[in-house]
């Protein structure tokens, strides 16, 4: 058992509970989201003691050096003094410069950060609505091409943050954003191997960044992008992706919809799920680098299928768009 | 040379992890214990498992193993499941061209954890 000190109070934390579970069970309000080490909502800072290495996996070196750790991944073996992690310096301001509806329920939000904002296409940032309410959104922009940050926000019924973005947030307003995080991005290695990208709904956002980045960095192996939606009108950015496919013969864009019909075929859209289309097109996945974004069930099924089909676990990068646990 | 070094150390673990995990997920006798476990995190745990079974450096105690598998014992984890894991492990090493003598040593290391894993 370890003792955790927060704001002058001391709490017990014993297996199998994480610091997040122990503190919230004992009445502390700690922001949290996916509770799986992905979204970084529960970022805390260690002031005394050493957080376990596992609680710092995936964090930027600069954060690790400052003692930041993820409370949901922290199973301490020794006593720690901790503070809420959302200190200044992790956030910065950005101005809303443009809004554009991409389809009936997905809005492109363009932000200009007030200070330089470093990121790789496909990473995500945290958009703050108010002190204790924020959500993750993936970056669709590429820093080498665009000087604004582009997010694709899908409207969730009764969604506290997505609803606010859609209905209230106006051009010219200033919002707070957190650092870029996540490991869904392209690195220029094994450039002759296949790259497979699967996304549903606004899961296209990170993929739209990654695919343009990979092609611009000279990836010359086959690149396949599968974008799935419930119906044709749920697809977006088709023209831009088709244009990209014309420019890069190694790039294949495959829109997939759950509906049949002449209109879908005219667009070259496939019927069925992204995973179904992928499996139909490819015999196996060894050597492939894979990016999966959007619907958590799709991500889970695709990960298993693609791994069993021969891809290495280390080559599968995934951002399930998990809802926040509040 | 230690068993871990003879097998090829960390590189051997990396080579084995995908093959072993694929076998486990497709092994009807034990796959149910692994469904629902987040695959991302599971990959790191598989590495920890293999490093341990290869006699490599790890900081797990018997008590950790007991605690770490207690929820599985509650779901019915027993000797037959343990044997299946050891079998999949041996098949993985065989596929990687490891000698039978070394495979026997790995099985012996795994055997030392049986009582803790099964909460006996
Ligand atoms: C790493 C990461 C990246 C993400 N990137 C994006 C992105 O690029 N674009 C994007 O649009 N979203 C993205 N998300 C999801 C986003 O962070 C929010 O979860 C989402 O916008 C809902 O937040 P909200 O405050 O509007 O809804 P909440 O107020 O949190 O939820 C309102 C209600 O809707 C339910 N709900 C939440 N999400 C869903 C859902 N997907 N489907 C059905 N019901 C739901 C909740 O359980 C709750 O009952 C990402 C999530 C993660 C973890
Ligand atoms: C052969 C001896 C075994 C050893 C040395 C061993 C070792 C380990 C180790 C080191 C971990 C990671 C712990 C952590 O870091 O969290 C782990 C987790 C796990 N093991 Fe084993 N294990 C053994 C047998 C088994 C068996 C027989 C099963 C089931 C058939 C099993 C199922 C699991 C599962 C499901 C997890 C993940 C638990 C979770 O995160 O929920 N193990 N094991």
Coordinates of C-alpha atoms and ligand atoms in Angstrom, one line a residue:
Chain A
X1 CA 0.0 0.0 0.0
X2 CA 1.1 3.6 -0.7
X3 CA 0.1 6.9 0.8
X4 CA -0.9 9.6 -1.7
X5 CA -0.8 13.2 -0.5
X6 CA -2.9 15.7 -2.5
X7 CA -3.5 19.3 -1.3
X8 CA -2.4 18.6 2.2
X9 CA -4.7 15.5 2.6
X10 CA -3.4 11.9 2.7
X11 CA -5.1 9.0 1.0
X12 CA -4.5 5.3 0.9
X13 CA -3.9 3.6 -2.4
X14 CA -3.6 -0.2 -2.5
X15 CA -3.8 -2.7 -5.3
X16 CA -5.7 -3.3 -7.4
X17 CA -6.7 0.4 -7.5
X18 CA -5.0 3.1 -9.4
X19 CA -4.3 6.5 -8.0
X20 CA -7.3 7.8 -10.0
X21 CA -9.6 5.2 -8.5
X22 CA -8.3 5.6 -5.0
X23 CA -8.6 9.4 -5.0
X24 CA -12.0 9.6 -6.7
X25 CA -13.3 6.8 -4.3
X26 CA -12.2 8.9 -1.4
X27 CA -14.0 12.0 -2.7
X28 CA -11.5 14.0 -4.7
X29 CA -12.7 15.3 -8.1
X30 CA -10.0 14.3 -10.6
X31 CA -10.8 15.0 -14.2
X32 CA -10.7 11.7 -16.2
X33 CA -11.7 10.4 -19.6
X34 CA -10.9 7.0 -21.1
X35 CA -9.3 5.5 -18.0
X36 CA -7.1 3.5 -20.3
X37 CA -4.0 5.7 -20.6
X38 CA -5.0 7.3 -23.9
X39 CA -6.7 10.6 -23.5
X40 CA -4.5 12.1 -20.8
X41 CA -7.4 13.8 -19.0
X42 CA -6.1 12.5 -15.7
X43 CA -2.7 13.9 -16.1
X44 CA -1.2 14.7 -12.6
X45 CA 2.1 16.0 -11.4
X46 CA 4.3 14.3 -8.8
X47 CA 5.9 16.7 -6.4
X48 CA 7.6 14.2 -4.2
X49 CA 8.4 10.5 -4.8
X50 CA 8.8 8.6 -8.1
X51 CA 5.7 7.6 -10.2
X52 CA 5.9 4.1 -11.7
X53 CA 7.4 4.1 -15.2
X54 CA 4.1 2.7 -16.6
X55 CA 2.2 5.7 -15.5
X56 CA 4.5 7.9 -17.7
X57 CA 4.4 5.7 -20.9
X58 CA 3.4 7.7 -23.9
X59 CA 4.0 11.1 -22.3
X60 CA 6.3 13.7 -23.9
X61 CA 9.8 13.6 -22.4
X62 CA 9.4 17.2 -21.3
X63 CA 6.4 16.2 -19.2
X64 CA 8.1 13.1 -17.8
X65 CA 11.0 15.2 -16.7
X66 CA 8.6 17.5 -14.9
X67 CA 7.1 14.6 -13.0
X68 CA 3.8 14.4 -14.9
X69 CA 2.1 11.0 -14.9
X70 CA -1.3 9.5 -15.7
X71 CA -3.4 8.8 -12.6
X72 CA -5.4 6.0 -14.3
X73 CA -2.1 4.1 -15.1
X74 CA -0.5 4.8 -11.7
X75 CA -0.3 1.8 -9.3
X76 CA 2.2 3.2 -6.8
X77 CA 4.7 1.1 -4.9
X78 CA 5.9 3.9 -2.7
X79 CA 4.4 7.1 -1.2
X80 CA 3.8 10.1 -3.5
X81 CA 2.9 13.7 -3.1
X82 CA 0.9 14.8 -6.1
X83 CA -0.9 17.8 -7.6
X84 CA -3.6 18.2 -10.3
X85 CA -1.7 18.3 -13.6
X86 CA -3.6 20.9 -15.5
X87 CA -1.1 23.7 -14.6
X88 CA -0.3 26.7 -16.8
X89 CA 2.1 26.0 -19.6
X90 CA 0.1 22.9 -20.6
X91 CA -2.6 25.1 -22.1
X92 CA -2.5 27.9 -24.5
X93 CA -5.0 30.1 -26.3
X94 CA -6.2 29.8 -29.8
X95 CA -8.6 31.9 -31.9
X96 CA -11.4 30.4 -33.9
X97 CA -10.8 31.7 -37.4
X98 CA -13.2 29.6 -39.4
X99 CA -16.1 27.1 -39.2
X100 CA -17.4 24.9 -41.9
X101 CA -20.0 22.2 -41.9
X102 CA -18.5 19.1 -43.6
X103 CA -21.7 17.2 -43.5
X104 CA -24.9 17.3 -41.5
X105 CA -23.2 16.6 -38.2
X106 CA -19.5 17.1 -38.6
X107 CA -18.0 20.6 -38.3
X108 CA -14.5 21.6 -39.3
X109 CA -13.2 24.1 -36.7
X110 CA -10.1 26.0 -37.7
X111 CA -8.0 27.5 -34.9
X112 CA -5.0 29.8 -34.9
X113 CA -2.8 29.2 -31.9
X114 CA -1.4 32.4 -30.3
X115 CA 2.0 30.8 -29.7
X116 CA 3.7 28.2 -31.9
X117 CA 2.1 24.9 -31.4
X118 CA 4.2 21.8 -32.3
X119 CA 2.4 18.6 -33.4
X120 CA 2.5 15.8 -35.9
X121 CA -0.5 15.2 -38.1
X122 CA -2.8 12.6 -36.6
X123 CA -2.1 13.6 -33.0
X124 CA -4.9 15.1 -30.9
X125 CA -5.3 18.0 -28.6
X126 CA -7.6 18.8 -25.7
X127 CA -10.1 21.5 -26.2
X128 CA -11.2 23.2 -23.0
X129 CA -14.8 24.4 -22.6
X130 CA -14.4 25.4 -19.0
X131 CA -12.1 24.7 -16.0
X132 CA -13.2 21.1 -15.5
X133 CA -14.7 20.2 -18.9
X134 CA -12.6 19.3 -21.9
X135 CA -12.5 16.8 -24.7
X136 CA -9.9 15.4 -27.1
X137 CA -10.1 16.2 -30.8
X138 CA -7.7 14.9 -33.5
X139 CA -5.8 17.2 -35.8
X140 CA -6.6 16.9 -39.5
X141 CA -4.1 19.6 -40.5
X142 CA -0.5 19.3 -41.6
X143 CA 1.8 21.9 -40.2
X144 CA 3.9 22.1 -43.4
X145 CA 0.8 22.9 -45.4
X146 CA -1.5 24.8 -43.1
X147 CA -0.9 27.4 -40.5
X148 CA -4.2 26.9 -38.7
X149 CA -5.2 23.8 -36.7
X150 CA -8.1 21.9 -38.1
X151 CA -10.4 19.8 -36.1
X152 CA -13.5 17.8 -37.2
X153 CA -16.1 17.8 -34.4
X154 CA -19.1 15.5 -34.7
X155 CA -22.2 16.6 -33.0
X156 CA -23.1 14.1 -30.2
X157 CA -26.7 14.3 -29.0
X158 CA -26.7 16.2 -25.7
X159 CA -22.9 16.4 -26.0
X160 CA -21.6 19.0 -23.6
X161 CA -18.5 19.9 -25.5
X162 CA -19.4 19.0 -29.1
X163 CA -22.8 20.7 -28.6
X164 CA -21.1 23.9 -27.4
X165 CA -18.7 23.8 -30.4
X166 CA -21.5 23.4 -32.9
X167 CA -24.0 25.8 -31.3
X168 CA -22.2 28.5 -29.4
X169 CA -18.5 28.8 -30.3
X170 CA -18.2 31.6 -32.8
X171 CA -15.5 32.9 -35.2
X172 CA -13.3 35.4 -33.4
X173 CA -13.6 33.8 -30.0
X174 CA -10.6 32.6 -28.0
X175 CA -10.5 29.0 -26.7
X176 CA -8.0 27.1 -24.5
X177 CA -6.2 24.1 -26.0
X178 CA -3.8 21.6 -24.4
X179 CA -0.6 20.2 -25.8
X180 CA -0.6 17.8 -28.8
X181 CA -0.4 14.1 -27.7
X182 CA -0.9 10.6 -29.1
X183 CA 1.2 8.3 -31.2
X184 CA -1.0 8.0 -34.3
X185 CA 1.3 9.6 -36.8
X186 CA 3.6 8.8 -39.7
X187 CA 7.3 8.4 -39.4
X188 CA 9.3 8.1 -42.6
X189 CA 10.6 4.5 -42.3
X190 CA 10.0 1.3 -44.4
X191 CA 8.6 3.6 -47.0
X192 CA 8.0 0.8 -49.5
X193 CA 5.7 -1.1 -47.2
X194 CA 1.9 -0.8 -47.2
X195 CA 0.1 1.8 -45.1
X196 CA -3.5 1.1 -44.2
X197 CA -5.8 3.7 -42.7
X198 CA -9.3 2.9 -41.4
X199 CA -11.7 5.5 -40.0
X200 CA -15.4 6.0 -39.4
X201 CA -17.2 9.3 -39.1
X202 CA -15.0 12.1 -37.8
X203 CA -12.3 9.4 -37.5
X204 CA -11.3 10.7 -40.9
X205 CA -9.8 13.7 -39.2
X206 CA -6.5 12.2 -38.0
X207 CA -6.3 10.0 -41.1
X208 CA -6.7 13.1 -43.4
X209 CA -3.6 14.5 -41.8
X210 CA -1.6 11.3 -41.7
X211 CA -2.2 10.3 -45.3
X212 CA -1.2 13.7 -46.7
X213 CA 1.9 13.7 -44.4
X214 CA 2.9 10.2 -45.5
X215 CA 2.6 11.0 -49.2
X216 CA 4.4 14.4 -48.8
X217 CA 7.2 12.6 -47.0
X218 CA 7.7 10.3 -50.0
X219 CA 6.0 7.1 -48.9
X220 CA 6.0 5.1 -52.1
X221 CA 4.5 1.8 -50.9
X222 CA 0.7 1.3 -51.4
X223 CA -1.4 3.6 -49.2
X224 CA -5.1 2.6 -48.7
X225 CA -7.6 4.9 -46.9
X226 CA -11.0 3.4 -46.0
X227 CA -13.5 5.9 -44.7
X228 CA -16.8 4.5 -43.5
X229 CA -20.2 6.1 -42.8
X230 CA -23.8 5.2 -42.3
X231 CA -24.7 6.7 -45.7
X232 CA -23.4 8.7 -48.6
X233 CA -24.2 12.0 -47.0
X234 CA -22.0 11.0 -44.0
X235 CA -18.9 11.0 -46.2
X236 CA -16.9 14.2 -46.6
X237 CA -13.7 15.5 -48.2
X238 CA -14.3 13.0 -51.1
X239 CA -13.2 15.5 -53.8
X240 CA -9.9 16.3 -52.0
X241 CA -9.1 12.6 -51.5
X242 CA -10.0 11.7 -55.0
X243 CA -7.7 14.5 -56.2
X244 CA -5.0 13.1 -54.0
X245 CA -5.5 9.7 -55.5
X246 CA -5.0 11.2 -59.0
X247 CA -1.8 12.9 -57.9
X248 CA -0.3 9.8 -56.1
X249 CA -0.9 6.6 -58.1
X250 CA 0.1 4.6 -55.0
X251 CA -2.7 6.1 -53.0
X252 CA -6.2 4.4 -52.9
X253 CA -9.2 6.1 -51.4
X254 CA -12.1 3.7 -50.6
X255 CA -15.3 5.3 -49.2
X256 CA -17.6 2.7 -47.6
X257 CA -21.3 3.2 -46.7
X258 CA -24.0 1.1 -45.1
X259 CA -26.4 1.8 -47.9
X260 CA -26.7 0.5 -51.4
X261 CA -27.8 2.3 -54.5
X262 CA -26.9 3.9 -57.8
X263 CA -25.6 7.1 -56.1
X264 CA -23.2 5.1 -54.0
X265 CA -21.9 3.2 -56.9
X266 CA -21.5 6.4 -59.0
X267 CA -19.2 7.7 -56.3
X268 CA -17.3 4.5 -56.3
X269 CA -18.4 3.9 -52.7
X270 CA -18.4 0.4 -51.4
X271 CA -21.3 -1.2 -49.5
X272 CA -20.6 -2.4 -46.0
X273 CA -18.0 -1.7 -43.3
X274 CA -14.5 -0.4 -43.7
X275 CA -13.2 -3.7 -42.2
X276 CA -15.2 -5.8 -44.6
X277 CA -13.8 -3.8 -47.6
X278 CA -10.3 -4.0 -46.3
X279 CA -10.4 -7.7 -45.8
X280 CA -11.9 -8.1 -49.3
X281 CA -9.1 -6.1 -50.8
X282 CA -6.1 -7.6 -49.1
X283 CA -4.9 -11.2 -48.6
X284 CA -2.9 -10.5 -45.5
X285 CA -1.4 -7.7 -43.4
X286 CA 2.2 -8.7 -42.7
X287 CA 4.5 -5.7 -43.2
X288 CA 1.6 -3.3 -43.1
X289 CA 1.6 -0.2 -40.9
X290 CA -2.0 0.4 -39.7
X291 CA -3.9 3.4 -38.4
X292 CA -7.4 3.0 -36.9
X293 CA -9.5 5.9 -35.7
X294 CA -13.1 6.6 -34.7
X295 CA -15.7 4.2 -33.5
X296 CA -14.2 2.2 -30.6
X297 CA -15.9 -1.1 -31.7
X298 CA -14.6 -0.7 -35.2
X299 CA -11.1 -0.1 -33.8
X300 CA -11.3 -3.1 -31.6
X301 CA -12.5 -5.5 -34.3
X302 CA -10.1 -4.1 -36.9
X303 CA -7.1 -4.4 -34.5
X304 CA -7.8 -8.0 -33.8
X305 CA -8.5 -9.0 -37.4
X306 CA -5.5 -7.2 -38.8
X307 CA -3.2 -8.5 -36.1
X308 CA -4.3 -12.1 -36.7
X309 CA -3.9 -11.3 -40.4
X310 CA -0.2 -10.8 -39.8
X311 CA 0.5 -7.2 -38.9
X312 CA 2.8 -6.7 -36.0
X313 CA 1.3 -5.3 -32.8
X314 CA 3.9 -2.6 -32.8
X315 CA 2.8 -1.4 -36.3
X316 CA -0.9 -0.9 -35.3
X317 CA -1.7 2.6 -34.2
X318 CA -5.1 3.3 -32.9
X319 CA -7.2 6.2 -31.5
X320 CA -10.6 4.8 -30.5
X321 CA -12.8 7.9 -30.0
X322 CA -13.8 6.8 -26.5
X323 CA -16.5 8.9 -24.7
X324 CA -15.3 10.6 -21.6
X325 CA -16.2 9.1 -18.2
X326 CA -16.9 12.7 -17.0
Chain B
X1 CA 25.5 -17.7 -20.4
X2 CA 22.0 -17.4 -18.9
X3 CA 18.9 -18.9 -20.5
X4 CA 17.7 -15.5 -21.4
X5 CA 21.0 -14.7 -23.2
X6 CA 21.1 -18.0 -24.9
X7 CA 17.6 -17.3 -26.3
X8 CA 18.7 -13.9 -27.6
X9 CA 17.5 -11.6 -24.9
X10 CA 15.2 -8.7 -25.7
X11 CA 15.4 -9.3 -29.4
X12 CA 14.0 -12.8 -28.9
X13 CA 11.2 -11.5 -26.8
X14 CA 10.3 -9.0 -29.5
X15 CA 10.4 -11.8 -32.2
X16 CA 8.2 -14.0 -30.1
X17 CA 5.6 -11.6 -28.8
X18 CA 3.5 -11.3 -32.0
X19 CA 3.6 -15.0 -32.7
X20 CA 2.8 -16.1 -29.2
X21 CA 0.0 -13.6 -28.7
X22 CA -1.5 -14.6 -32.0
X23 CA -1.5 -18.3 -30.8
X24 CA -3.1 -17.4 -27.5
X25 CA -5.9 -15.4 -29.1
X26 CA -6.7 -18.2 -31.5
X27 CA -6.5 -21.0 -28.8
X28 CA -10.1 -21.8 -28.0
X29 CA -9.0 -23.3 -24.7
X30 CA -7.8 -20.0 -23.3
X31 CA -8.7 -17.1 -25.6
X32 CA -11.7 -16.2 -23.3
X33 CA -9.3 -15.0 -20.6
X34 CA -7.8 -12.5 -23.1
X35 CA -10.9 -11.1 -24.8
X36 CA -11.8 -7.7 -23.3
X37 CA -8.2 -7.1 -22.3
X38 CA -7.1 -4.0 -24.2
X39 CA -4.7 -5.3 -26.9
X40 CA -2.5 -2.2 -26.7
X41 CA -1.7 -2.8 -23.0
X42 CA -1.8 -6.5 -23.5
X43 CA 1.2 -6.4 -25.9
X44 CA 3.3 -4.9 -23.1
X45 CA 2.1 -7.5 -20.7
X46 CA 2.9 -10.3 -23.2
X47 CA 6.4 -8.9 -23.3
X48 CA 6.6 -9.0 -19.5
X49 CA 5.3 -12.6 -19.5
X50 CA 7.9 -13.7 -22.1
X51 CA 10.8 -11.9 -20.5
X52 CA 9.9 -13.7 -17.3
X53 CA 9.5 -17.1 -18.9
X54 CA 12.8 -16.7 -20.7
X55 CA 14.4 -16.2 -17.3
X56 CA 15.1 -12.5 -18.1
X57 CA 15.3 -9.5 -15.8
X58 CA 11.9 -8.7 -14.2
X59 CA 10.7 -7.2 -11.0
X60 CA 7.7 -9.4 -10.5
X61 CA 7.3 -11.3 -7.2
X62 CA 5.3 -14.4 -6.7
X63 CA 2.8 -12.3 -4.9
X64 CA 2.5 -10.0 -7.9
X65 CA 1.7 -13.0 -10.1
X66 CA -0.8 -14.3 -7.5
X67 CA -2.6 -10.9 -7.4
X68 CA -2.3 -10.4 -11.2
X69 CA -4.1 -13.6 -12.0
X70 CA -6.5 -13.8 -9.1
X71 CA -9.4 -12.4 -11.2
X72 CA -8.7 -15.1 -13.7
X73 CA -8.7 -17.8 -11.1
X74 CA -12.1 -16.5 -10.0
X75 CA -13.2 -17.0 -13.6
X76 CA -12.1 -20.7 -13.5
X77 CA -8.4 -20.6 -14.5
X78 CA -6.9 -24.0 -13.8
X79 CA -4.1 -26.4 -14.6
X80 CA -5.4 -27.2 -18.0
X81 CA -5.3 -23.5 -19.0
X82 CA -1.8 -23.2 -17.6
X83 CA -0.7 -26.2 -19.6
X84 CA -2.2 -24.7 -22.8
X85 CA -0.2 -21.5 -22.3
X86 CA 3.0 -23.5 -21.8
X87 CA 2.2 -25.4 -25.0
X88 CA 1.6 -22.3 -27.0
X89 CA 4.9 -20.9 -25.7
X90 CA 6.8 -24.0 -26.7
X91 CA 5.1 -24.0 -30.2
X92 CA 6.2 -20.3 -30.6
X93 CA 9.8 -21.1 -29.7
X94 CA 9.8 -24.1 -32.0
X95 CA 8.6 -21.8 -34.9
X96 CA 11.5 -19.5 -34.1
X97 CA 13.9 -22.4 -34.4
X98 CA 14.8 -22.7 -30.8
X99 CA 16.3 -26.1 -29.7
X100 CA 14.2 -28.6 -27.7
X101 CA 16.7 -28.4 -24.9
X102 CA 16.2 -24.7 -24.5
X103 CA 12.4 -25.0 -24.9
X104 CA 12.5 -27.5 -22.0
X105 CA 14.3 -24.9 -19.8
X106 CA 11.7 -22.3 -20.6
X107 CA 8.9 -24.7 -19.7
X108 CA 10.7 -25.4 -16.4
X109 CA 10.9 -21.6 -15.6
X110 CA 7.2 -21.3 -16.4
X111 CA 6.5 -24.3 -14.2
X112 CA 8.0 -22.5 -11.1
X113 CA 5.1 -19.9 -11.3
X114 CA 2.3 -22.5 -11.6
X115 CA 1.1 -22.3 -7.9
X116 CA 1.2 -18.5 -7.8
X117 CA -0.6 -18.1 -11.1
X118 CA -3.3 -20.6 -10.1
X119 CA -3.5 -19.2 -6.6
X120 CA -2.7 -22.5 -4.9
Ligands
LIG1 C1 -8.0 10.3 -28.5 C2 -9.4 10.8 -28.9 C3 -9.6 11.6 -30.1 C4 -10.8 12.0 -30.4 N1 -10.9 12.7 -31.6 C5 -12.2 13.2 -32.0 C6 -12.3 13.9 -33.2 O1 -11.4 14.1 -34.0 N2 -13.6 14.3 -33.6 C7 -14.7 14.0 -32.8 O2 -15.8 14.4 -33.2 N3 -14.5 13.3 -31.6 C8 -13.3 12.9 -31.2 N4 -13.2 12.3 -30.0 C9 -14.4 12.2 -29.1 C10 -14.5 13.5 -28.2 O3 -13.4 13.6 -27.4 C11 -15.7 13.5 -27.3 O4 -15.8 12.3 -26.6 C12 -17.0 13.7 -28.1 O5 -17.0 14.9 -28.8 C13 -18.2 13.7 -27.1 O6 -18.0 14.7 -26.1 P1 -19.3 15.6 -25.6 O7 -18.8 16.5 -24.5 O8 -19.9 16.4 -26.8 O9 -20.3 14.6 -25.1 P2 -20.6 14.1 -23.6 O10 -21.2 15.3 -22.9 O11 -19.3 13.6 -23.0 O12 -21.6 12.9 -23.8 C14 -23.0 13.1 -23.9 C15 -23.7 11.8 -24.0 O13 -23.4 11.1 -25.3 C16 -22.7 9.9 -25.0 N5 -21.7 9.8 -26.1 C17 -20.4 10.3 -26.0 N6 -19.8 10.0 -27.1 C18 -20.6 9.3 -27.9 C19 -20.5 8.7 -29.2 N7 -19.4 8.7 -29.9 N8 -21.6 8.0 -29.7 C20 -22.7 8.0 -29.0 N9 -22.9 8.5 -27.8 C21 -21.8 9.1 -27.2 C22 -22.2 10.0 -23.6 O14 -22.0 8.7 -23.0 C23 -23.2 10.8 -22.9 O15 -24.3 10.0 -22.5 C24 -11.9 11.8 -29.6 C25 -11.8 11.1 -28.4 C26 -10.5 10.6 -28.0 C27 -10.4 9.8 -26.8
LIG2 C1 2.9 -19.6 -17.4 C2 3.0 -18.8 -16.4 C3 2.5 -17.4 -16.5 C4 3.3 -16.3 -16.3 C5 4.8 -16.3 -15.9 C6 2.5 -15.1 -16.5 C7 2.9 -13.8 -16.4 C8 2.1 -12.7 -16.5 C9 2.6 -11.3 -16.4 C10 4.1 -10.9 -16.2 C11 1.6 -10.5 -16.7 C12 1.6 -9.0 -16.7 C13 1.2 -8.4 -15.4 C14 1.1 -6.9 -15.5 O1 2.2 -6.3 -15.7 O2 0.0 -6.4 -15.3 C15 0.4 -11.4 -16.9 C16 -0.9 -10.9 -17.2 C17 -1.9 -11.7 -17.7 N1 -1.9 -13.1 -17.7 FE1 -0.4 -14.3 -17.2 N2 1.2 -15.5 -16.8 C18 1.2 -16.9 -16.8 C19 0.1 -17.7 -17.0 C20 -1.1 -17.3 -17.5 C21 -2.2 -18.1 -17.8 C22 -2.2 -19.6 -17.7 C23 -3.3 -17.3 -18.3 C24 -4.6 -17.6 -18.8 C25 -4.9 -18.6 -19.5 C26 -2.8 -15.9 -18.1 C27 -3.5 -14.8 -18.4 C28 -3.1 -13.5 -18.2 C29 -3.9 -12.3 -18.5 C30 -5.3 -12.3 -19.1 C31 -3.2 -11.2 -18.1 C32 -3.6 -9.7 -18.2 C33 -4.4 -9.4 -17.0 C34 -5.1 -8.1 -17.1 O3 -4.5 -7.1 -17.4 O4 -6.3 -8.1 -16.9 N3 -1.5 -15.9 -17.6 N4 0.8 -12.7 -16.8

